[in-house]
Short mmCIF file of C-alpha atoms in Angstrom, two decimals:
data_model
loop_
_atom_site.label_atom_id
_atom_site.label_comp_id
_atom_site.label_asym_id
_atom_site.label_seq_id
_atom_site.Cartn_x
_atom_site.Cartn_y
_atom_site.Cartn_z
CA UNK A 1 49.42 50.60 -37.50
CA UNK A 2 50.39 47.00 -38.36
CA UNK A 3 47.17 44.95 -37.26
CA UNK A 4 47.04 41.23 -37.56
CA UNK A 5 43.54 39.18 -37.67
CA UNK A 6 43.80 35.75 -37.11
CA UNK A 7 40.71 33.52 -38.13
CA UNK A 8 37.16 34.39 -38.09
CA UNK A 9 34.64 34.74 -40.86
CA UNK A 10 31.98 37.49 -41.08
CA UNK A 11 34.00 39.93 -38.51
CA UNK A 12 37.00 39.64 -40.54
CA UNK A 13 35.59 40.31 -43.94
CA UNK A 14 33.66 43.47 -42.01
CA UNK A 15 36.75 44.72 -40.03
CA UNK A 16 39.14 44.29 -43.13
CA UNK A 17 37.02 46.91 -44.77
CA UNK A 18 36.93 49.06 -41.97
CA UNK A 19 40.53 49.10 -41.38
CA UNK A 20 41.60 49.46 -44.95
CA UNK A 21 40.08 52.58 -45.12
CA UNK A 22 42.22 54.10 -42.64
CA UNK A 23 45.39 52.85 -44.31
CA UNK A 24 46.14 50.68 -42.01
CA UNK A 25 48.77 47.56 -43.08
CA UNK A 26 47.18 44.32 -42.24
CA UNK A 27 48.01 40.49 -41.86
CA UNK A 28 45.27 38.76 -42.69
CA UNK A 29 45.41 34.79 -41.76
CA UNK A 30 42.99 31.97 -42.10
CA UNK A 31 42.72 28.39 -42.36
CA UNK A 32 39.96 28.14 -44.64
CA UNK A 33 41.28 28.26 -48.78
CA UNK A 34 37.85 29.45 -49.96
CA UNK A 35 37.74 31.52 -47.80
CA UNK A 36 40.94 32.83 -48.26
CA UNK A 37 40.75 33.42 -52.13
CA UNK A 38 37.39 35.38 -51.40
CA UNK A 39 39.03 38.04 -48.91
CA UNK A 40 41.88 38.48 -51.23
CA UNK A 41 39.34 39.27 -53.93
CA UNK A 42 37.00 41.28 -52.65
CA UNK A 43 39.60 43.53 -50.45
CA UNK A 44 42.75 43.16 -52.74
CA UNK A 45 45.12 42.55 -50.23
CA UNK A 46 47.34 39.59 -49.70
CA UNK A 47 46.09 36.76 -47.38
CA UNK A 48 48.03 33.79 -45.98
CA UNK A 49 46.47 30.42 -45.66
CA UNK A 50 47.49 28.55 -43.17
CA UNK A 51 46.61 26.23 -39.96
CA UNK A 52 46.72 28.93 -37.25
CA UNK A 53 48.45 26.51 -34.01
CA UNK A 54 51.75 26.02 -35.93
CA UNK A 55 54.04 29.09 -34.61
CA UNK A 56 55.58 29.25 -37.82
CA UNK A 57 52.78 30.21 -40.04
CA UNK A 58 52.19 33.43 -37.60
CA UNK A 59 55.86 33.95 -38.41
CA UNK A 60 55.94 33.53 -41.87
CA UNK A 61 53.18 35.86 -42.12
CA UNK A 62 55.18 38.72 -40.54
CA UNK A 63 52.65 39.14 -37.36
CA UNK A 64 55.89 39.87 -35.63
CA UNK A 65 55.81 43.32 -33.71
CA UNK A 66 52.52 44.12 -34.65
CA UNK A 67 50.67 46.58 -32.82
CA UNK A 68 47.51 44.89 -32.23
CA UNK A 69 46.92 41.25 -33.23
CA UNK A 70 42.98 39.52 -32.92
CA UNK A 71 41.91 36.20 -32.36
CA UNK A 72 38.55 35.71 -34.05
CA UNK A 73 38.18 32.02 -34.33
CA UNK A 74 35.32 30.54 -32.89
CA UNK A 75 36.53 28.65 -30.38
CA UNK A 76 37.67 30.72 -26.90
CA UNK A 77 40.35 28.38 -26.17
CA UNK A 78 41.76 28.80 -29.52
CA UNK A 79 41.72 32.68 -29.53
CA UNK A 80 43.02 32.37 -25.92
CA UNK A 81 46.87 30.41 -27.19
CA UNK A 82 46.82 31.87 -30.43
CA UNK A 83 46.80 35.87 -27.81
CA UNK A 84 49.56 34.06 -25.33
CA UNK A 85 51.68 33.16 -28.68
CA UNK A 86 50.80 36.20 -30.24
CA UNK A 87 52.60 38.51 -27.22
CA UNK A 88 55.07 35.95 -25.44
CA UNK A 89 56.60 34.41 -28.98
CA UNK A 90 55.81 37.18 -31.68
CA UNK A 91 55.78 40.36 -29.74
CA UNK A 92 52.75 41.84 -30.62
CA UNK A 93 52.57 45.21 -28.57
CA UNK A 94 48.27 44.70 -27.80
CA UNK A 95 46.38 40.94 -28.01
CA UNK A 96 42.91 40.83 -28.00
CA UNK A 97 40.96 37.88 -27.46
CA UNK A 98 37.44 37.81 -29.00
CA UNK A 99 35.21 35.23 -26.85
CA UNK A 100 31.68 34.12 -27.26
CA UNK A 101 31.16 32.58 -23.49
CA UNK A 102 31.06 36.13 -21.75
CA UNK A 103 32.62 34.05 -18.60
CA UNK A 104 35.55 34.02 -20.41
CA UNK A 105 36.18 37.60 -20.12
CA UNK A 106 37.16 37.98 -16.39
CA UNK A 107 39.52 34.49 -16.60
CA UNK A 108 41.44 35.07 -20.03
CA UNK A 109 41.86 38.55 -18.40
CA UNK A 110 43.42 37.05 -15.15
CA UNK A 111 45.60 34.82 -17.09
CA UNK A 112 46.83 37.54 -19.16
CA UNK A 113 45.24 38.76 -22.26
CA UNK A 114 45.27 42.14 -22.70
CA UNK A 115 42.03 42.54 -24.13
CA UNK A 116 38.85 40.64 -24.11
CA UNK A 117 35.60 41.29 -25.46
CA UNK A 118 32.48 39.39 -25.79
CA UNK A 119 29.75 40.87 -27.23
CA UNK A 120 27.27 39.32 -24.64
CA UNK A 121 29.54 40.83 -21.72
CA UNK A 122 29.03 44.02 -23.47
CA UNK A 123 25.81 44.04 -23.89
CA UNK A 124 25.35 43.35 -19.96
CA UNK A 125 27.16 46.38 -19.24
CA UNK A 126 25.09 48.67 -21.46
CA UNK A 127 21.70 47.05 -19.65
CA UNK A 128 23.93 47.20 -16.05
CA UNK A 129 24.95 51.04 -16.83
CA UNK A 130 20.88 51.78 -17.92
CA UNK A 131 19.17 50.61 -15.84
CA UNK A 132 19.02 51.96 -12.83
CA UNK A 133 15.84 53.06 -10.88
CA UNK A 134 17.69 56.64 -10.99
CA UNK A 135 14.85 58.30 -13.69
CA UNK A 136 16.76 61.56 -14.07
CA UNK A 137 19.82 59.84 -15.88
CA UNK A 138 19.92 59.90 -19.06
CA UNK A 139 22.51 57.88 -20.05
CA UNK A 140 25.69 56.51 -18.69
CA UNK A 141 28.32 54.26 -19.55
CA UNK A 142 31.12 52.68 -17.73
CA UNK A 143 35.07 52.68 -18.08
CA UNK A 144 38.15 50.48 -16.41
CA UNK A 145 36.22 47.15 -15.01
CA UNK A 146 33.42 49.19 -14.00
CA UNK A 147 35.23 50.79 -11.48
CA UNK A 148 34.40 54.35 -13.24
CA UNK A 149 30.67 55.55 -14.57
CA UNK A 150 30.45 58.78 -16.84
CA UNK A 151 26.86 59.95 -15.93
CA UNK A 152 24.86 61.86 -18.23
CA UNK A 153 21.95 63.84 -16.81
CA UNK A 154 19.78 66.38 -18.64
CA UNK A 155 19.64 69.97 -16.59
CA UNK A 156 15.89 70.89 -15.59
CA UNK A 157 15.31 74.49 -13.92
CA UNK A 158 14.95 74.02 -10.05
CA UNK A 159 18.08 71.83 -10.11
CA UNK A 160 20.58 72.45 -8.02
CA UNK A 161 23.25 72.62 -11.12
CA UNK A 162 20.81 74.70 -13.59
CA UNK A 163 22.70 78.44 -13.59
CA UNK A 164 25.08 77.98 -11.89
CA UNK A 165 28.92 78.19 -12.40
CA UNK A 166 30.79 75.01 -11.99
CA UNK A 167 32.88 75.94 -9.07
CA UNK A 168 29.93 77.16 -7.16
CA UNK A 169 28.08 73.47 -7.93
CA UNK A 170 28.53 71.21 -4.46
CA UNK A 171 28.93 67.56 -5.83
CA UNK A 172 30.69 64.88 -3.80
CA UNK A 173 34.43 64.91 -3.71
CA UNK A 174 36.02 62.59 -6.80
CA UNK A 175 33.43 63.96 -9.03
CA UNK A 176 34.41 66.40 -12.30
CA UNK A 177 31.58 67.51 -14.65
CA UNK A 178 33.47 66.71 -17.91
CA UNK A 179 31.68 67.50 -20.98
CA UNK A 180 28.83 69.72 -21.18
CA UNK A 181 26.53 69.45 -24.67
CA UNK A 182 24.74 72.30 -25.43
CA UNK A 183 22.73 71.97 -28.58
CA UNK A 184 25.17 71.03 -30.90
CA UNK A 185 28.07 72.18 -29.27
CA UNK A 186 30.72 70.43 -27.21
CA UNK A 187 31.82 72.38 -23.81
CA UNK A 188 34.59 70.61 -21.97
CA UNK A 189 33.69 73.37 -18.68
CA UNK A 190 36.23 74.93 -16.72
CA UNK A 191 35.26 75.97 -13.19
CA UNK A 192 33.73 79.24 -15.05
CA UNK A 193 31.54 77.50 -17.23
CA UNK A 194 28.04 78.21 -16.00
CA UNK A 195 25.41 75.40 -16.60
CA UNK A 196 22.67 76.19 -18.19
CA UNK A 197 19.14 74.58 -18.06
CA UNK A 198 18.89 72.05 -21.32
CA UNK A 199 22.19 71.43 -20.88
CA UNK A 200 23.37 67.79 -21.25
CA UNK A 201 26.31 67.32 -18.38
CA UNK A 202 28.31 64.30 -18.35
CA UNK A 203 30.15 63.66 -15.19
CA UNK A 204 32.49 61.37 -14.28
CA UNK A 205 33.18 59.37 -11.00
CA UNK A 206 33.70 56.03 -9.45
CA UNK A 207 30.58 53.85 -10.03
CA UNK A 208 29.82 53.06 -6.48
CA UNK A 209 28.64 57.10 -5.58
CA UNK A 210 27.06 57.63 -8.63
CA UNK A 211 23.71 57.93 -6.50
CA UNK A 212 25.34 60.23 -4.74
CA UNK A 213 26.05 62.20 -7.44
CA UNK A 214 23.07 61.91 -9.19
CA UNK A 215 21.04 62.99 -5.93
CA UNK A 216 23.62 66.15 -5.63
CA UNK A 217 22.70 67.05 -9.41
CA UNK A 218 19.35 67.22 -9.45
CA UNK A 219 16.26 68.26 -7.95
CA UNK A 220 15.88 67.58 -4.41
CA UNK B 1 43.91 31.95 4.52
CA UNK B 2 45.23 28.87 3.12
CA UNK B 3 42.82 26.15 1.23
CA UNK B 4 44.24 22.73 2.92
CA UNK B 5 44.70 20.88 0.28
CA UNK B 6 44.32 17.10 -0.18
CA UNK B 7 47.24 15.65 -1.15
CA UNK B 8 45.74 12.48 -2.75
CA UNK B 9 43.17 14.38 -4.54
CA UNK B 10 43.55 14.51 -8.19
CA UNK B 11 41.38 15.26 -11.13
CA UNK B 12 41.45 14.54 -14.64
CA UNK B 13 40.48 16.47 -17.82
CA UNK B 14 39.68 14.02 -20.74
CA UNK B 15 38.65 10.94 -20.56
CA UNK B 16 40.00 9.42 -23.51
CA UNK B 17 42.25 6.37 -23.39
CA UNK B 18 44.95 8.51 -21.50
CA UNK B 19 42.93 10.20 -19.23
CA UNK B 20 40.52 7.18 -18.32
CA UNK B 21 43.93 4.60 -17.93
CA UNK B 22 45.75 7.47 -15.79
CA UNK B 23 41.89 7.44 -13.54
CA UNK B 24 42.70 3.84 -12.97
CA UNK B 25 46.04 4.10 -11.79
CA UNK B 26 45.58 6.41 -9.81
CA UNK B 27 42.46 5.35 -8.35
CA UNK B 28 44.28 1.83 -7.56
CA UNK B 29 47.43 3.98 -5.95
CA UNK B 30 45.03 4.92 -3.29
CA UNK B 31 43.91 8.49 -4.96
CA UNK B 32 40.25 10.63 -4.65
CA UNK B 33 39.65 11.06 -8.29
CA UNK B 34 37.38 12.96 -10.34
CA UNK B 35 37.33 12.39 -14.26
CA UNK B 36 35.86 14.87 -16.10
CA UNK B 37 34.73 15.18 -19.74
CA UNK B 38 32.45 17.34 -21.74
CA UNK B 39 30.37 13.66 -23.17
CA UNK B 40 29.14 10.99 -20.85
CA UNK B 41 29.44 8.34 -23.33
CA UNK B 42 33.13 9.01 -22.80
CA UNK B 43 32.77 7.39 -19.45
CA UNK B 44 32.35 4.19 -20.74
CA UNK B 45 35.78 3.64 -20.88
CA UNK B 46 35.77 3.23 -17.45
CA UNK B 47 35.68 0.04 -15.48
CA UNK B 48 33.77 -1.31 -12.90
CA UNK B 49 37.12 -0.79 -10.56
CA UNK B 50 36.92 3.08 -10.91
CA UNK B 51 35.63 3.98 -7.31
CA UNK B 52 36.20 7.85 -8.13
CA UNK B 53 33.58 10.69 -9.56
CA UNK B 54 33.05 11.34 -13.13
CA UNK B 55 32.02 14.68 -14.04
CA UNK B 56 30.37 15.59 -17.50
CA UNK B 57 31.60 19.23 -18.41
CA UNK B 58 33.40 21.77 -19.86
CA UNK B 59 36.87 21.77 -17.56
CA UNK B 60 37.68 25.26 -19.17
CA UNK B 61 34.85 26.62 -16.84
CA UNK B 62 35.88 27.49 -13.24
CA UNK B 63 32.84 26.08 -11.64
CA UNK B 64 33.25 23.08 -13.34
CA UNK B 65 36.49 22.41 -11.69
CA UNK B 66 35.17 23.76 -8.26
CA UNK B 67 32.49 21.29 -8.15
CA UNK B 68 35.11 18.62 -9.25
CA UNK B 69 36.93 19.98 -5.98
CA UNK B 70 39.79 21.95 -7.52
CA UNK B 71 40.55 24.02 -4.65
CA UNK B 72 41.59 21.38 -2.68
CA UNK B 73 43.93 19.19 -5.26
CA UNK B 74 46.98 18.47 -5.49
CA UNK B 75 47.13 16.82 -9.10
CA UNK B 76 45.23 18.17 -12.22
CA UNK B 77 46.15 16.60 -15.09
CA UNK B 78 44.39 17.54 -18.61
CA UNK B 79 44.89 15.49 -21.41
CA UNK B 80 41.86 16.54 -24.09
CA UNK B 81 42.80 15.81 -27.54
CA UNK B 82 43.26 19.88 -27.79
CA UNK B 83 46.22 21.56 -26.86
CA UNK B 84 44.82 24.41 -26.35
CA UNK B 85 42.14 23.24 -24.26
CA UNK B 86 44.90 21.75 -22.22
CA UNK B 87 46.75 24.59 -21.94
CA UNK B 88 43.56 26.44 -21.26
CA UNK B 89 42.51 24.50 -18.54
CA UNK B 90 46.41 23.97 -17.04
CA UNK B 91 46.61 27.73 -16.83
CA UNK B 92 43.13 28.18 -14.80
CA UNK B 93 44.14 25.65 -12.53
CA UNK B 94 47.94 27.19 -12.05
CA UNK B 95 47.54 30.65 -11.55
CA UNK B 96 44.07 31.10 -10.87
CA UNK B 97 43.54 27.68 -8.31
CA UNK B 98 47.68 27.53 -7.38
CA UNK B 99 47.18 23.78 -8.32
CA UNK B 100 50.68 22.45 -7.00
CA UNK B 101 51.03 19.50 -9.85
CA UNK B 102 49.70 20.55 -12.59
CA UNK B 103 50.57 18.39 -15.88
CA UNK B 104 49.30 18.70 -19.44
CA UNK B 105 49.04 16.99 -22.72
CA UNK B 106 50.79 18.67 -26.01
CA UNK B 107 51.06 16.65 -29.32
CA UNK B 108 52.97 19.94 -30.33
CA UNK B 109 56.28 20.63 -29.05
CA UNK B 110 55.64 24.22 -29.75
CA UNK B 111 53.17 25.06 -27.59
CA UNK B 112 55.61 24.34 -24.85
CA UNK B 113 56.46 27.79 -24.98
CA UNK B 114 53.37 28.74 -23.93
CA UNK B 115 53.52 27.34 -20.48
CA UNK B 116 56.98 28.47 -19.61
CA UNK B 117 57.79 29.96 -16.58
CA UNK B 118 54.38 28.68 -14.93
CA UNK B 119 55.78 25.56 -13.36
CA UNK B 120 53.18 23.05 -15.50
CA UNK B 121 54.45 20.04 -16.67
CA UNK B 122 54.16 18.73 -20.06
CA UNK B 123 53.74 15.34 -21.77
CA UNK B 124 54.81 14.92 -25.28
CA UNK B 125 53.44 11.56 -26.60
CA UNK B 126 55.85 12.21 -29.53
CA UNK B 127 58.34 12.25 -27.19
CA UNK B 128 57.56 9.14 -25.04
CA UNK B 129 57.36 7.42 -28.32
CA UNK B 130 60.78 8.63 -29.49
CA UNK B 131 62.09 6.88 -26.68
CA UNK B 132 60.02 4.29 -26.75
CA UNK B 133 61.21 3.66 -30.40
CA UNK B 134 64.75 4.11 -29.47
CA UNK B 135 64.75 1.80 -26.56
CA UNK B 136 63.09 -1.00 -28.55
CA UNK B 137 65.29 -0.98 -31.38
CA UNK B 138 67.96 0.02 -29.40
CA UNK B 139 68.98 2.59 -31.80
CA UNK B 140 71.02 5.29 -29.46
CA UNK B 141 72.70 8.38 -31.04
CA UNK B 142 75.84 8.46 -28.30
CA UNK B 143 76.21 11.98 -29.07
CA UNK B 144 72.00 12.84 -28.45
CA UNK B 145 71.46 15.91 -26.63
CA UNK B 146 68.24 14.87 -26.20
CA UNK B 147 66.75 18.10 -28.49
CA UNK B 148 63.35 18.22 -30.04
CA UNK B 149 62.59 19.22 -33.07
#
């Protein structure tokens, strides 16, 4: 994939690593010389040093089509025009806009930008997803603007789930038991897959019955 | 349901010499302003005349602008000294507020791209001084289309 990074510090000198490893070609672009010099060194690769609001340093660069193009710099607003460019004027196929004000998520999204992420928004969801007064999950984690939860619940014997086959489980409707772990080993069940007691089971539903599902799982 | 809006309302993102002297004008054209900026001491600029509100604030923020009554204007006007924050801020009140006038600063011509299709307006101070220059010196290309470069 052709991935552009745009600015940044830290992140970029991480992700350039990362992403080199998996062959990936990357732009690299930054304003800062120093900077500049060091990344070439340590990941010898070609970097372009330039101011990142004139449209044709982007172009000279060859950002042009790329598949995904990220806006570290440090400023939101920045990362926000440098995204809009990125997809209206160079075509990138995916922009994503890293922000530090985690406000910033829901409004770059509604003007646009593909993808946001803050790492503060994140975190939010993690404690949001956790932390419920629901004891029995284990885990869970949420998908698509929180509009899905994949619940993870650990199968104790008197619950309703523990030996049974899947199709013989009653959960409420728009609920699929997706993944089943089993020790080490990854079940995605079928409706013949009987559950067994240890068994990790992660199901998957819209977040707003996961109580629901949670109370149909497990031990009334 | 529809947010009646005031017609005469009008708020302004910067208050540097742009922003503070457009504040004025409009103030004294019979307009409800609000000036906001993200220092106080940018305030200063403003005289004794200004009967509007000044805000201190980051206009990028949405309940910034609420507070500064953004729902019910009819003129936001950002001219920061950042284009992007302009365009930022332009874009939030567009499409997210359906600001009718909505008017923004660029030094670079570029960036106009940005903003097409969204029905904001831009000011180009290069521009304004191109014909500025022109119409002092009265040197006229006959043959200009008028094309930025």
């Amino acid at each position: 994939m052709k991935i552009a990074l745009a600015g940044g510090r830290d992140e970029t000198d991480f992700l350039i690593g990362l992403l080199k490893e998996k062959k990936h070609k990357l732009i690299v672009i930054n304003e800062n010389e120093l900077f500049c010099r060091y990344l070439s060194k340590t990941h010898q690769i070609p970097v372009f040093c330039g101011d990142l609001s004139k449209s044709y340093v982007l172009e000279d660069a060859g950002i042009r089509n790329a598949d995904i193009f990220l806006g570290l710099c440090d400023h939101d607003e920045d990362n926000f025009a440098l995204c809009i460019a990125a997809k209206k004027i160079h075509r990138v196929k995916r922009a994503v806009c890293v922000v530090s004000n985690p406000k910033n998520v829901e409004i770059f999204k509604s003007l646009g930008i593909d993808i946001v992420i803050s790492d503060m928004y994140m975190i939010a969801n993690y404690i949001l997803s956790n932390t419920t007064i629901e004891e029995r999950l284990t885990s869970a984690f949420v998908l698509s603007d929180e509009r899905v939860i994949v619940s993870e619940l650990t199968v104790k014997s008197g619950d309703p789930a523990a030996n049974k086959k899947v199709m013989n489980i009653v959960m409420p409707k728009q609920t699929i038991i997706c993944c089943v772990m089993r020790g080490e080993d990854v079940i995605i069940p079928n409706g013949a897959t009987q559950i067994l007691v240890g068994d990790h089971i992660f199901v998957i539903s819209p977040t707003e019955i996961q109580a629901d599902v949670i109370a149909a799982l497990t031990e009334e | 349901m529809q947010t009646v809006k005031n017609e005469r309302a009008a708020i302004i993102i910067g208050s540097g010499r742009l922003g503070t002297n457009l504040a004025l004008h409009l103030n004294k054209c019979g307009y409800a302003v609000t000036i906001i900026d993200r220092e106080d001491r940018a305030f200063r600029k403003l005289d004794a005349s200004f009967s509007g509100f000044m805000t201190v604030g980051d206009a990028a923020n949405p309940e910034v602008l609420e507070d500064a009554g953004v729902k019910k204007a009819a003129y936001v006007i950002s001219v920061t000294e950042k284009d992007n924050t302009n365009i930022l801020v332009g874009l939030i009140a567009k499409k997210i507020y359906n600001v009718e006038n909505v008017f923004i600063r660029l030094s670079d011509t570029e960036k106009e791209t940005l903003v097409e299709g969204t029905g904001i307006k831009t000011i180009f101070p290069f521009k304004l001084s191109m014909s500025d220059f022109k119409a002092q010196s009265g040197i006229q290309d006959t043959k200009d289309t008028g094309a930025i470069l």
